[in-house]
Amino acid sequence: MSLFKGVIAKYRKYLPVSDETPIISLQEGSTPLIRARNIEKEFGFPFQLHVKYEGLNPTGSFKDRGMTVAISKAVEKKKAFVICASTGNTSASAAAYSARAGITALVVIPEGAIALGKLSQAMIHGARIVAIKGNFDDALKIVREICEKYPVELVNSINPFRIEGQKTAAFEIIDALGRAPDYHALPVGNAGNITAYWKGFKEYAAVRPVMLGFQAAKSAPIVDGHPIKNPETIATAIKIGNPASWEKALEARDESGGIIDKVTDDEILFAYRSLARLEGIFVEPASAAGIAGLIKYNKKSYFKDASKETIVTATLTGHGLKDPDRAIAESAQPPKVSAEINVVAEALGIK
Ligand code: F0G
């Protein structure tokens, strides 16, 4: 028997559901918070680092926490269609939860910019997918307009039910630690997640963390202070030039006394490989932006007053299998040799 029944069952009194709400769940949430001692050691972190491995949600990303609430509410409202624009994970989650609810997910994606694993998910769950010649920001604009004209429910994070569900990750971190962390680091794309975490920390703890958000360097509208027309980054999940929750992200930063800054693709990929090689934790590139930010800020002595009593948490937003092409591109390719013990032993470097 499963010990957890999903985030709505677990945190029902904090969520906008009633007896009339049919709960559509894949038993998301209850993801592990893992101490990353090898990373601490390698980079000389003076603090404890605990990572919230959200890749272990049912569709492999944090989106499932918000999607269980958004889809449950859409079904309560008797909607037959939900719609989202996506860099991939939202569409994978919307497609899976819609399949379970027996409704149809409509998905608008930027052509050629979705990691393979995510696209395969939306396809196999039966979403109706359209790829546009444009980027995520163009796709989001179109789905917002569609929602004004047609009876479909928007399930991007502009939908407040998404934020409500996603805030449960902050609750789980506090439940696991027995208190809020001192700092919390995470990637920022459309800025729904930083908004949700900050809401969750505020609702669940009197003493809250300093929020540290990181955008990819060439997709960093919040840091640069203006929308980016043609955002670029290998971290396709956060390739966003005009985040929907921009103002809320600034609120999280300012109310917590935190930071929103940028990290380069090289820094993201270095953190991505480090998590995989030092901790055995496989994430998609965007997920490593928070860790890249911690490495950068530790070098700048930002944490000079921290000790091993200081707790830093970081969200690892999506699973590495979402983007297998990137993992292969970042690794040495296996040599092809003849099927002979001596040759194989030599190629393995043990002869
Ligand atoms: N990490 C991953 C793996 C994501 O998929 C996203 C967003 C983010 C970080 C950033 O979170 O947008 O709340 O600031 N992905 C969205 C999508 C945009 O369509 O799947 P955010």
Tab-separated table of N, CA and C and ligand atoms in Angstrom, residues 62-63 85-91 118 136 166 187-194 237-238 240 284 286-287 317-318, ligand 1:
chain	number	residue	atom	x	y	z
A	62	PHE	N	8.537	18.836	-11.518
A	62	PHE	CA	7.745	19.482	-10.460
A	62	PHE	C	6.348	19.895	-10.921
A	63	LYS	N	6.128	19.907	-12.221
A	63	LYS	CA	4.845	20.414	-12.742
A	63	LYS	C	3.651	19.615	-12.237
A	85	ALA	N	0.820	26.369	-23.312
A	85	ALA	CA	2.046	26.547	-24.089
A	85	ALA	C	3.117	25.891	-23.239
A	86	SER	N	4.169	25.383	-23.862
A	86	SER	CA	5.141	24.715	-23.006
A	86	SER	C	6.516	24.611	-23.628
A	87	THR	N	7.521	24.621	-22.737
A	87	THR	CA	8.869	24.230	-23.155
A	87	THR	C	9.032	22.726	-22.947
A	88	GLY	N	7.964	22.042	-22.603
A	88	GLY	CA	7.972	20.579	-22.576
A	88	GLY	C	7.377	19.941	-21.346
A	89	ASN	N	7.832	20.338	-20.170
A	89	ASN	CA	7.384	19.638	-18.958
A	89	ASN	C	5.920	19.906	-18.621
A	90	THR	N	5.478	21.131	-18.786
A	90	THR	CA	4.065	21.420	-18.516
A	90	THR	C	3.181	20.584	-19.429
A	91	SER	N	3.587	20.463	-20.686
A	91	SER	CA	2.762	19.698	-21.631
A	91	SER	C	2.759	18.216	-21.285
A	118	LYS	N	10.293	14.825	-23.243
A	118	LYS	CA	9.066	15.568	-22.927
A	118	LYS	C	8.055	15.467	-24.061
A	136	PHE	N	8.584	30.092	-27.044
A	136	PHE	CA	7.621	29.843	-25.972
A	136	PHE	C	6.730	31.061	-25.728
A	166	GLN	N	1.852	23.774	-6.583
A	166	GLN	CA	3.322	23.786	-6.569
A	166	GLN	C	3.901	24.242	-5.232
A	187	PRO	N	15.930	27.287	-10.425
A	187	PRO	CA	15.933	27.943	-11.734
A	187	PRO	C	14.680	28.795	-11.916
A	188	VAL	N	14.794	29.810	-12.756
A	188	VAL	CA	13.638	30.666	-13.056
A	188	VAL	C	13.440	30.730	-14.568
A	189	GLY	N	12.232	30.370	-14.993
A	189	GLY	CA	11.884	30.449	-16.410
A	189	GLY	C	10.689	31.360	-16.577
A	190	ASN	N	9.500	30.766	-16.515
A	190	ASN	CA	8.288	31.572	-16.585
A	190	ASN	C	7.941	32.164	-15.217
A	191	ALA	N	8.719	31.773	-14.215
A	191	ALA	CA	8.682	32.327	-12.850
A	191	ALA	C	7.503	31.868	-12.000
A	192	GLY	N	6.827	30.821	-12.429
A	192	GLY	CA	5.742	30.271	-11.612
A	192	GLY	C	6.273	29.567	-10.370
A	193	ASN	N	7.364	28.851	-10.524
A	193	ASN	CA	7.838	28.038	-9.405
A	193	ASN	C	8.391	28.890	-8.266
A	194	ILE	N	9.140	29.926	-8.589
A	194	ILE	CA	9.668	30.787	-7.509
A	194	ILE	C	8.496	31.465	-6.791
A	237	ALA	N	14.189	24.163	-21.116
A	237	ALA	CA	13.038	24.334	-20.210
A	237	ALA	C	12.866	25.785	-19.774
A	238	ILE	N	13.981	26.521	-19.693
A	238	ILE	CA	13.911	27.904	-19.203
A	238	ILE	C	14.294	28.915	-20.296
A	240	ILE	N	13.030	31.309	-22.033
A	240	ILE	CA	11.825	32.136	-21.962
A	240	ILE	C	12.249	33.605	-21.876
A	284	GLU	N	17.709	17.296	-15.704
A	284	GLU	CA	17.832	17.947	-17.003
A	284	GLU	C	18.597	19.258	-16.798
A	286	ALA	N	18.245	22.503	-17.223
A	286	ALA	CA	17.637	23.654	-16.531
A	286	ALA	C	17.641	23.450	-15.020
A	287	SER	N	17.469	22.224	-14.602
A	287	SER	CA	17.400	21.915	-13.170
A	287	SER	C	18.695	22.229	-12.446
A	317	THR	N	14.478	20.542	-10.707
A	317	THR	CA	13.107	20.608	-11.202
A	317	THR	C	12.660	19.449	-12.095
A	318	GLY	N	13.601	18.855	-12.859
A	318	GLY	CA	13.177	17.813	-13.804
A	318	GLY	C	14.209	16.712	-13.966
B	1	F0G	N1	12.972	23.680	-14.654
B	1	F0G	C1	12.278	22.913	-15.509
B	1	F0G	C2	12.736	21.520	-15.723
B	1	F0G	C3	11.147	23.438	-16.177
B	1	F0G	O1	10.477	22.663	-17.028
B	1	F0G	C4	10.780	24.783	-15.957
B	1	F0G	C5	9.644	25.373	-16.662
B	1	F0G	C6	11.534	25.523	-15.050
B	1	F0G	C7	12.623	24.945	-14.426
B	1	F0G	C8	11.205	26.927	-14.712
B	1	F0G	O2	10.074	27.009	-13.915
B	1	F0G	O3	8.731	28.436	-15.426
B	1	F0G	O4	8.049	28.044	-13.066
B	1	F0G	O5	10.037	29.445	-13.595
B	1	F0G	N2	9.023	24.820	-17.603
B	1	F0G	C9	7.788	25.330	-18.227
B	1	F0G	C10	7.203	24.306	-19.185
B	1	F0G	C11	7.906	26.686	-18.769
B	1	F0G	O6	6.502	24.691	-20.141
B	1	F0G	O7	7.400	23.125	-18.963
B	1	F0G	P1	9.155	28.320	-14.000
